[in-house]
Amino acid sequence: MGMMMKARRYLRGSGRVLVFVLVASVVWLLFDMAALRLSMNDVTGQLLKERVIRDQQLIRQQSRATRAGRRGFKHPEQRMDPAATRAAKGPLGSHLELAHVYRHGGQKEDANIHNLHLPEGDPQHKGEAAQRNVPPKRDDPPKKEAVNLDMNAMESEKIRGSDGSVKVTLPVARPDNIKDAAPIVTHTSEPKTNKKDPSGLKAESGTDASPLPAGEASERRGEDARNKTLEKPVGSIGQGDPKDTPGPSIESRARQAGVHQVLSLDLTIAPRDARAAGQFGQPALVANNEKAEVKKRWDEGHFNVFLSDRIPVDRAIPDTRPETCAQKLVHDDLPSTSVIFCFVDEVWSTLLRSVHSVLNRSPAHLLTEIILVDDFSTKDYLKEQLDTYMSQFPKVRIIHLKERQGLIRARLAGAAVAKGEVLTFLDSHIECNLGWLEPLLERVYLDRKKVPCPVIEVISDKDMSYMLVDNFQRGIFKWPLVFGWSGLPEDHIKKNNLTISDPIRCPVMAGGLFSIDKKYFYELGAYDPGLDVWGGENMEISFKIWMCGGEIEIIPCSRVGHIFRGQNPYKFPKDRQRTVERNLARVAEVWLDEYKDLFYGNGYHHLLDKKNIDIGNLTEQIELRERLKCKSFKWYLDNVYPDMKAPLVKAEGLVFNHGLRKCLTLQHGVLFFDQCDISSKSQHFNYTWMRHVRQQDLCVSPNGKASGIALQECDHANPAHNWFHKSSNSALADHLISEFVSSHMCLEAGPQGDSLHLNPCESRNAFQKWEFTHYHAL
Ligand code: LR7
Ligand code: MN
């Protein structure tokens, strides 16, 4: 009863609101057009024209919807079989009403800090999900949002009812019919930037009259933009950030020259079939008698391919951005981008959904083209059939590689033909969310050395639902260069006054989804082309960006869903593990300086022996690093990732023998025991990641004869120099066990302190027990 009353009140009120909205939208559009100084005959003009038409349609449809509302209009989704939602899993599941997931209303900036998730410490995120690098899911369901009839809601073509339901407006294409599907992309005209400079090497959008090359021009723009900064620099404190104060009034916003509110273009907002499987990002269901088919088709993509094929390729997904994102201002003259998808044997429906999500949710004037790089796929449908399908979209270009190159060289091939000023790389099983592109391009615009990444949300591999992830997540690595997610430390958030929509500095990027100024990408030497197939390139580009003067950021107002899966569905030309470890070793050798010990020492000892692996020639990469005058890895750790623990040795200091109660001493090339003296340099040894017991270049090692001990120049490839120490909780933890000898042989001090031997290990023998002064990593 109460609900009914509320609904009536809303419906009475909404008549007046409608008139206001009609008048206001016309006034606003006039302002908007004047402020944006757009000509109606260019692409952007086309965009505006469409917006006018759409807004008119919207208002007409809204009044129809309101009339329908009197008869109990509800969002079609809510008429779905209740069993469907009951079975739903994940954060967008049954416990949520659909409206909750739209712009996840009610979540106040800052309010989520206490929900900060530290995945490493949370058993929920260990195991399978963690292995797949699934970012932590948000555990609090977004709260209900009040009716929103502001200008922004108008622009986003959705009107919320009193029950929170979303009233939809526009007719949308039918994906299953190629002809009908055409309207999915309405802005297919080539942007003027293409005509101007087909080589794509000069400054393009926004710098029309600029005689400067792209780099300088965008730097200039950067300066210009800094004067009217729209985003506070991360880490700044209390700078009176304009975006955190209530936004300017619509009028003043419109009059502010050179900027506009992020466009909320989404051509899927009124889906043809609102009841289709997976619509609005809801979990799709599998009937019992379909389960066998699901299983049968699983390996085609290592996710639920059966369901993917059933879900519309242009399905709607919930707008999961923090609330303030829709109000953010971005520059009118953002650079345009080439979106590059590389794929090998990607599932048809998933690839199409990825492409349509870009076409449907990107402002046409910012999308130069979509480049599909087919990395020598084996599937027939990815050849002519794909060419034919995509030929209806003038912006889509396809490159079929003649040989399998792997994703790294495939990206290079895509970049080589790209015409946009910015490159945007995406995996081929993603869905770009509403307003995803402008916030990324804005960062590049502000500073061409910024490399922005969207928040990567989760498309469930099982039910294909679109799931939210925790706020404040950043990309990190652990040794030995393993990518992961980690929440920003809470004190950092507080100290820097960060809100959930602020850019987040990232020590490393996940790898698959980011935008980068094309010229800057090449200045950085792009990717090391010696990296094969898959893996490690995200580390390479991350270190390169940070150490050579750039920045990596996650932009919370840009969100893209990605299907996380347990396995790669394609074949590796060589062994997968060897491919990945070889790539990582290349990265470690070029970028890690002395810290490469931590890489090898955390599970990759075997790579030190060149007999085991050929990592190829690194001369060019090392020269590149010198030419760019990149900073040291130590600088990177200290400045970009200070919370990373990276002790250069596992233990150090005096080497105390329990039996003798004396310390190992090295003087004039001779080892002996002496009274412990912490200040004595000759008693200072390191226990290294290579498992050496060493002083400077000299390593304690068996002398090869009988049980004698000798000093030898340290050699990574010589296992005789390696000692296990504290390597387990076993009874031999305090011992120094030789790695060289197959049976357990331990370093033992002679009872008089005048000798050092290799003897069979005895757990209780105090003369075999050693202790370093400091342990850093055991
Ligand atoms: O030989 C290949 N050729 C290709 O074109 C191998 C792969 N590919 C394509 C493939 O079809 C896909 O589109 O490259 C893309 C990435 O491969 P995935 O999706 O199998 O890999 P992933 O999502 O597990 O990989 C993550 O790590 C990779 C390391 O090389 C890349 O950086 C991926 O881009 C990256 N994906 C993401 O960052 C998305 C978020 C995942 C996380 C965390
Ligand atoms: Mn992927």
CSV table of C-alpha atoms in Angstrom, one decimal, residues 208-541:
chain,number,residue,atom,x,y,z
A,208,ASP,CA,44.1,20.9,-36.0
A,209,ALA,CA,45.8,24.1,-36.3
A,210,SER,CA,48.9,23.1,-34.4
A,211,PRO,CA,52.1,23.0,-36.3
A,212,LEU,CA,53.7,21.0,-33.5
A,213,PRO,CA,54.3,17.2,-33.8
A,214,ALA,CA,51.9,15.1,-31.9
A,215,GLY,CA,54.1,14.8,-28.8
A,216,GLU,CA,54.8,18.4,-28.3
A,217,ALA,CA,51.3,19.4,-29.2
A,218,SER,CA,49.9,17.1,-26.6
A,219,GLU,CA,52.4,18.3,-24.1
A,220,ARG,CA,51.2,21.8,-24.8
A,221,ARG,CA,47.7,20.6,-24.3
A,222,GLY,CA,48.8,19.1,-21.1
A,223,GLU,CA,50.1,22.5,-19.8
A,224,ASP,CA,46.9,24.1,-20.9
A,225,ALA,CA,44.8,21.5,-19.3
A,226,ARG,CA,46.7,21.7,-16.0
A,227,ASN,CA,45.4,25.3,-15.6
A,228,LYS,CA,41.9,23.9,-15.5
A,229,THR,CA,42.7,20.5,-14.1
A,230,LEU,CA,39.7,18.4,-13.7
A,231,GLU,CA,41.2,15.5,-11.8
A,232,LYS,CA,43.4,16.1,-8.9
A,233,PRO,CA,46.8,14.5,-9.1
A,234,VAL,CA,46.9,11.3,-7.2
A,235,GLY,CA,48.4,11.8,-3.8
A,236,SER,CA,47.7,15.5,-3.6
A,237,ILE,CA,46.1,16.6,-0.4
A,238,GLY,CA,43.4,19.1,0.1
A,239,GLN,CA,43.9,21.0,-3.0
A,240,GLY,CA,40.3,22.2,-3.3
A,241,ASP,CA,39.6,19.7,-6.0
A,242,PRO,CA,36.8,21.0,-8.1
A,243,LYS,CA,35.3,17.6,-8.8
A,244,ASP,CA,34.8,16.7,-5.2
A,245,THR,CA,32.8,19.9,-4.4
A,246,PRO,CA,29.3,19.8,-5.7
A,247,GLY,CA,29.4,20.2,-9.5
A,248,PRO,CA,28.8,23.5,-11.2
A,249,SER,CA,25.3,24.3,-12.2
A,250,ILE,CA,24.2,23.0,-15.6
A,251,GLU,CA,24.4,26.5,-17.1
A,252,SER,CA,27.9,27.3,-15.8
A,253,ARG,CA,29.0,23.9,-16.8
A,254,ALA,CA,27.8,24.3,-20.3
A,255,ARG,CA,29.4,27.7,-20.6
A,256,GLN,CA,32.7,26.5,-19.4
A,257,ALA,CA,34.6,26.6,-22.6
A,258,GLY,CA,36.5,23.5,-23.8
A,259,VAL,CA,35.0,20.9,-21.5
A,260,HIS,CA,31.8,18.9,-21.3
A,261,GLN,CA,30.3,16.3,-19.1
A,262,VAL,CA,31.4,12.7,-19.9
A,263,LEU,CA,29.1,11.5,-22.7
A,264,SER,CA,26.8,8.7,-21.6
A,265,LEU,CA,26.4,7.1,-25.0
A,266,ASP,CA,25.0,3.6,-24.9
A,267,LEU,CA,23.2,2.2,-27.8
A,268,THR,CA,22.2,-0.9,-25.9
A,269,ILE,CA,20.3,0.9,-23.3
A,270,ALA,CA,17.0,-0.2,-24.7
A,271,PRO,CA,17.7,-3.8,-25.8
A,272,ARG,CA,15.5,-5.4,-28.4
A,273,ASP,CA,14.8,-8.3,-26.1
A,274,ALA,CA,15.0,-7.3,-22.5
A,275,ARG,CA,14.2,-10.9,-21.5
A,276,ALA,CA,17.1,-12.4,-23.5
A,277,ALA,CA,19.6,-14.5,-21.6
A,278,GLY,CA,22.2,-12.5,-19.8
A,279,GLN,CA,20.5,-9.2,-20.5
A,280,PHE,CA,21.6,-6.3,-18.3
A,281,GLY,CA,24.5,-8.4,-17.2
A,282,GLN,CA,22.3,-10.7,-15.2
A,283,PRO,CA,23.4,-14.4,-14.8
A,284,ALA,CA,22.2,-16.5,-17.6
A,285,LEU,CA,20.7,-19.9,-16.8
A,286,VAL,CA,21.3,-23.3,-18.1
A,287,ALA,CA,18.5,-25.8,-18.0
A,288,ASN,CA,19.3,-29.3,-16.7
A,289,ASN,CA,19.0,-30.9,-20.1
A,290,GLU,CA,21.5,-28.4,-21.5
A,291,LYS,CA,24.3,-29.1,-19.0
A,292,ALA,CA,25.9,-31.7,-21.2
A,293,GLU,CA,26.1,-29.3,-24.1
A,294,VAL,CA,27.6,-26.6,-21.8
A,295,LYS,CA,30.3,-29.1,-20.8
A,296,LYS,CA,30.9,-30.2,-24.3
A,297,ARG,CA,31.5,-26.6,-25.5
A,298,TRP,CA,33.4,-25.4,-22.5
A,299,ASP,CA,36.9,-26.0,-23.9
A,300,GLU,CA,36.3,-23.9,-26.9
A,301,GLY,CA,36.9,-20.9,-24.7
A,302,HIS,CA,37.4,-22.3,-21.2
A,303,PHE,CA,34.2,-20.5,-20.2
A,304,ASN,CA,30.5,-21.1,-20.8
A,305,VAL,CA,30.6,-20.8,-24.5
A,306,PHE,CA,27.1,-22.3,-24.8
A,307,LEU,CA,25.7,-19.4,-22.8
A,308,SER,CA,27.8,-16.8,-24.5
A,309,ASP,CA,26.3,-17.9,-27.8
A,310,ARG,CA,22.8,-17.5,-26.4
A,311,ILE,CA,23.4,-14.0,-25.0
A,312,PRO,CA,22.8,-11.1,-27.4
A,313,VAL,CA,26.0,-9.7,-28.8
A,314,ASP,CA,24.8,-6.2,-27.9
A,315,ARG,CA,23.4,-7.0,-24.5
A,316,ALA,CA,23.0,-4.1,-22.0
A,317,ILE,CA,25.2,-4.2,-18.9
A,318,PRO,CA,24.8,-2.2,-15.7
A,319,ASP,CA,26.5,1.1,-15.3
A,320,THR,CA,28.8,0.3,-12.5
A,321,ARG,CA,30.7,3.5,-12.2
A,322,PRO,CA,31.0,5.4,-9.0
A,323,GLU,CA,28.2,7.9,-8.9
A,324,THR,CA,30.2,11.0,-9.5
A,325,CYS,CA,31.7,9.7,-12.7
A,326,ALA,CA,28.7,10.7,-14.8
A,327,GLN,CA,29.2,14.3,-13.8
A,328,LYS,CA,32.9,14.5,-14.5
A,329,LEU,CA,34.1,17.0,-17.1
A,330,VAL,CA,36.4,16.1,-19.9
A,331,HIS,CA,37.9,18.1,-22.6
A,332,ASP,CA,36.1,18.6,-25.9
A,333,ASP,CA,39.2,18.1,-28.0
A,334,LEU,CA,40.3,14.7,-26.6
A,335,PRO,CA,42.6,12.7,-28.9
A,336,SER,CA,40.9,9.8,-30.8
A,337,THR,CA,41.9,6.2,-30.4
A,338,SER,CA,42.5,3.1,-32.4
A,339,VAL,CA,41.1,0.1,-30.4
A,340,ILE,CA,43.2,-3.0,-31.0
A,341,PHE,CA,41.9,-6.5,-30.2
A,342,CYS,CA,44.3,-9.4,-30.7
A,343,PHE,CA,43.0,-12.9,-30.6
A,344,VAL,CA,43.7,-16.4,-31.4
A,345,ASP,CA,40.7,-18.8,-31.7
A,346,GLU,CA,38.4,-16.5,-29.8
A,347,VAL,CA,34.8,-17.6,-29.4
A,348,TRP,CA,32.6,-16.0,-32.1
A,349,SER,CA,29.9,-14.5,-29.9
A,350,THR,CA,32.4,-13.2,-27.3
A,351,LEU,CA,34.6,-11.5,-30.0
A,352,LEU,CA,31.5,-9.9,-31.4
A,353,ARG,CA,30.3,-8.8,-28.0
A,354,SER,CA,33.7,-7.2,-27.4
A,355,VAL,CA,33.6,-5.3,-30.7
A,356,HIS,CA,29.9,-4.2,-30.3
A,357,SER,CA,30.5,-3.0,-26.8
A,358,VAL,CA,33.2,-0.6,-28.2
A,359,LEU,CA,31.0,0.5,-31.1
A,360,ASN,CA,27.9,1.0,-28.9
A,361,ARG,CA,29.5,2.7,-26.0
A,362,SER,CA,32.2,4.9,-27.5
A,363,PRO,CA,31.7,8.4,-28.8
A,364,ALA,CA,32.1,8.0,-32.6
A,365,HIS,CA,34.4,11.0,-33.0
A,366,LEU,CA,36.9,9.5,-30.5
A,367,LEU,CA,37.0,6.1,-32.1
A,368,THR,CA,39.2,6.2,-35.1
A,369,GLU,CA,38.9,2.5,-35.8
A,370,ILE,CA,38.8,-0.9,-34.4
A,371,ILE,CA,41.7,-3.2,-35.5
A,372,LEU,CA,41.2,-6.9,-35.1
A,373,VAL,CA,44.4,-8.8,-35.3
A,374,ASP,CA,43.8,-12.5,-36.0
A,375,ASP,CA,46.9,-14.2,-34.6
A,376,PHE,CA,46.8,-17.1,-37.1
A,377,SER,CA,43.6,-18.6,-35.6
A,378,THR,CA,42.8,-22.1,-36.6
A,379,LYS,CA,39.0,-21.6,-36.6
A,380,ASP,CA,37.3,-21.1,-40.0
A,381,TYR,CA,34.7,-18.7,-38.6
A,382,LEU,CA,37.5,-16.2,-37.9
A,383,LYS,CA,38.4,-15.9,-41.5
A,384,GLU,CA,35.9,-15.0,-44.3
A,385,GLN,CA,32.9,-15.2,-42.0
A,386,LEU,CA,34.4,-12.6,-39.7
A,387,ASP,CA,35.5,-10.4,-42.6
A,388,THR,CA,31.9,-10.5,-44.0
A,389,TYR,CA,30.3,-9.8,-40.7
A,390,MET,CA,32.6,-6.9,-39.9
A,391,SER,CA,32.4,-5.4,-43.4
A,392,GLN,CA,29.2,-3.7,-42.4
A,393,PHE,CA,31.1,-1.6,-39.9
A,394,PRO,CA,33.4,0.7,-41.7
A,395,LYS,CA,35.4,1.4,-38.7
A,396,VAL,CA,36.4,-2.2,-38.2
A,397,ARG,CA,39.6,-3.4,-39.9
A,398,ILE,CA,40.9,-6.9,-39.7
A,399,ILE,CA,44.5,-8.1,-40.1
A,400,HIS,CA,45.0,-11.9,-40.5
A,401,LEU,CA,48.5,-12.7,-39.5
A,402,LYS,CA,50.2,-15.3,-41.7
A,403,GLU,CA,52.0,-17.0,-38.8
A,404,ARG,CA,51.3,-17.3,-35.1
A,405,GLN,CA,53.0,-14.4,-33.5
A,406,GLY,CA,51.7,-14.5,-30.0
A,407,LEU,CA,49.8,-11.7,-28.4
A,408,ILE,CA,52.8,-9.4,-28.0
A,409,ARG,CA,53.9,-9.3,-31.6
A,410,ALA,CA,50.2,-9.4,-32.7
A,411,ARG,CA,49.7,-6.1,-30.7
A,412,LEU,CA,52.8,-4.7,-32.4
A,413,ALA,CA,51.3,-5.6,-35.8
A,414,GLY,CA,48.0,-3.8,-34.8
A,415,ALA,CA,49.8,-0.8,-33.6
A,416,ALA,CA,51.9,-0.5,-36.7
A,417,VAL,CA,48.8,0.1,-38.9
A,418,ALA,CA,46.8,2.2,-36.3
A,419,LYS,CA,45.8,5.7,-37.3
A,420,GLY,CA,44.6,7.0,-34.0
A,421,GLU,CA,46.6,9.3,-31.9
A,422,VAL,CA,46.1,7.0,-28.9
A,423,LEU,CA,46.3,3.2,-28.9
A,424,THR,CA,43.8,1.3,-26.8
A,425,PHE,CA,44.5,-2.4,-26.3
A,426,LEU,CA,41.8,-4.7,-25.2
A,427,ASP,CA,41.5,-8.5,-24.8
A,428,SER,CA,39.0,-10.1,-27.1
A,429,HIS,CA,36.5,-11.3,-24.5
A,430,ILE,CA,35.5,-8.1,-22.8
A,431,GLU,CA,32.5,-5.7,-22.6
A,432,CYS,CA,33.2,-2.0,-22.4
A,433,ASN,CA,30.9,-0.2,-20.0
A,434,LEU,CA,29.1,3.1,-20.4
A,435,GLY,CA,31.4,6.1,-20.6
A,436,TRP,CA,34.5,3.9,-20.6
A,437,LEU,CA,36.6,5.8,-23.2
A,438,GLU,CA,36.6,9.5,-22.4
A,439,PRO,CA,38.0,9.2,-18.9
A,440,LEU,CA,40.9,7.2,-20.3
A,441,LEU,CA,41.6,9.6,-23.2
A,442,GLU,CA,41.3,12.5,-20.7
A,443,ARG,CA,44.3,11.2,-18.8
A,444,VAL,CA,46.4,10.9,-21.9
A,445,TYR,CA,45.3,14.4,-22.9
A,446,LEU,CA,46.4,15.8,-19.5
A,447,ASP,CA,49.7,14.1,-19.8
A,448,ARG,CA,50.8,12.0,-22.8
A,449,LYS,CA,53.0,9.9,-20.5
A,450,LYS,CA,50.1,8.7,-18.4
A,451,VAL,CA,49.0,5.2,-19.3
A,452,PRO,CA,45.5,4.8,-18.1
A,453,CYS,CA,43.8,1.4,-17.5
A,454,PRO,CA,40.1,0.9,-16.9
A,455,VAL,CA,38.9,-1.0,-13.8
A,456,ILE,CA,38.7,-4.6,-15.0
A,457,GLU,CA,35.4,-6.0,-13.9
A,458,VAL,CA,34.5,-9.7,-13.9
A,459,ILE,CA,32.3,-11.4,-16.5
A,460,SER,CA,31.6,-14.8,-14.9
A,461,ASP,CA,33.0,-17.7,-16.9
A,462,LYS,CA,30.1,-19.8,-15.6
A,463,ASP,CA,27.0,-17.7,-15.9
A,464,MET,CA,28.4,-14.8,-17.9
A,465,SER,CA,27.0,-12.3,-15.4
A,466,TYR,CA,28.7,-8.9,-15.1
A,467,MET,CA,30.1,-8.5,-11.6
A,468,LEU,CA,31.4,-5.6,-9.7
A,469,VAL,CA,34.8,-5.5,-8.1
A,470,ASP,CA,36.1,-3.8,-5.0
A,471,ASN,CA,37.2,-0.2,-5.1
A,472,PHE,CA,40.8,1.0,-4.6
A,473,GLN,CA,42.3,-2.0,-6.3
A,474,ARG,CA,45.7,-1.6,-7.9
A,475,GLY,CA,47.9,-3.9,-10.0
A,476,ILE,CA,50.9,-5.2,-8.2
A,477,PHE,CA,53.4,-8.0,-8.5
A,478,LYS,CA,54.9,-10.4,-6.1
A,479,TRP,CA,58.1,-12.3,-6.6
A,480,PRO,CA,58.9,-13.9,-9.0
A,481,LEU,CA,57.0,-11.3,-11.1
A,482,VAL,CA,53.6,-12.7,-10.5
A,483,PHE,CA,50.8,-10.2,-11.2
A,484,GLY,CA,48.1,-9.7,-8.6
A,485,TRP,CA,45.6,-7.2,-7.2
A,486,SER,CA,45.9,-5.4,-3.9
A,487,GLY,CA,43.8,-2.9,-2.1
A,488,LEU,CA,45.5,0.5,-1.6
A,489,PRO,CA,46.7,0.7,2.0
A,490,GLU,CA,44.0,2.4,4.1
A,491,ASP,CA,46.3,5.0,5.5
A,492,HIS,CA,47.4,5.9,2.0
A,493,ILE,CA,43.7,6.5,1.1
A,494,LYS,CA,43.1,8.6,4.1
A,495,LYS,CA,46.4,10.6,3.9
A,496,ASN,CA,45.7,11.5,0.3
A,497,ASN,CA,42.1,12.0,0.7
A,498,LEU,CA,41.3,9.6,-2.1
A,499,THR,CA,37.7,9.0,-3.2
A,500,ILE,CA,36.5,6.0,-5.1
A,501,SER,CA,36.6,7.8,-8.4
A,502,ASP,CA,40.2,9.1,-8.2
A,503,PRO,CA,42.8,7.6,-10.5
A,504,ILE,CA,44.9,5.0,-8.7
A,505,ARG,CA,48.6,4.8,-9.4
A,506,CYS,CA,49.5,1.2,-10.3
A,507,PRO,CA,53.0,-0.3,-9.9
A,508,VAL,CA,52.1,-2.7,-12.7
A,509,MET,CA,49.2,-3.1,-15.1
A,510,ALA,CA,47.2,-6.3,-15.7
A,511,GLY,CA,48.3,-6.1,-19.3
A,512,GLY,CA,45.3,-6.5,-21.5
A,513,LEU,CA,43.4,-3.3,-21.2
A,514,PHE,CA,45.0,0.2,-21.5
A,515,SER,CA,45.3,3.3,-23.5
A,516,ILE,CA,48.6,4.8,-24.5
A,517,ASP,CA,49.6,7.8,-26.6
A,518,LYS,CA,50.8,6.1,-29.8
A,519,LYS,CA,53.9,8.2,-30.2
A,520,TYR,CA,54.8,7.7,-26.6
A,521,PHE,CA,54.4,3.9,-27.0
A,522,TYR,CA,57.0,4.0,-29.8
A,523,GLU,CA,59.3,6.3,-27.9
A,524,LEU,CA,59.3,3.6,-25.2
A,525,GLY,CA,60.3,1.1,-27.8
A,526,ALA,CA,56.8,-0.5,-27.7
A,527,TYR,CA,57.1,-4.1,-26.5
A,528,ASP,CA,60.2,-6.2,-26.6
A,529,PRO,CA,59.4,-8.2,-29.8
A,530,GLY,CA,61.5,-11.0,-28.4
A,531,LEU,CA,58.6,-11.8,-26.0
A,532,ASP,CA,56.8,-14.9,-27.1
A,533,VAL,CA,53.1,-15.8,-27.3
A,534,TRP,CA,51.8,-14.8,-23.8
A,535,GLY,CA,53.0,-13.5,-20.5
A,536,GLY,CA,55.5,-11.0,-19.0
A,537,GLU,CA,54.8,-8.2,-21.4
A,538,ASN,CA,52.7,-6.5,-18.8
A,539,MET,CA,55.7,-6.5,-16.5
A,540,GLU,CA,57.9,-5.2,-19.2
A,541,ILE,CA,55.7,-2.3,-20.2
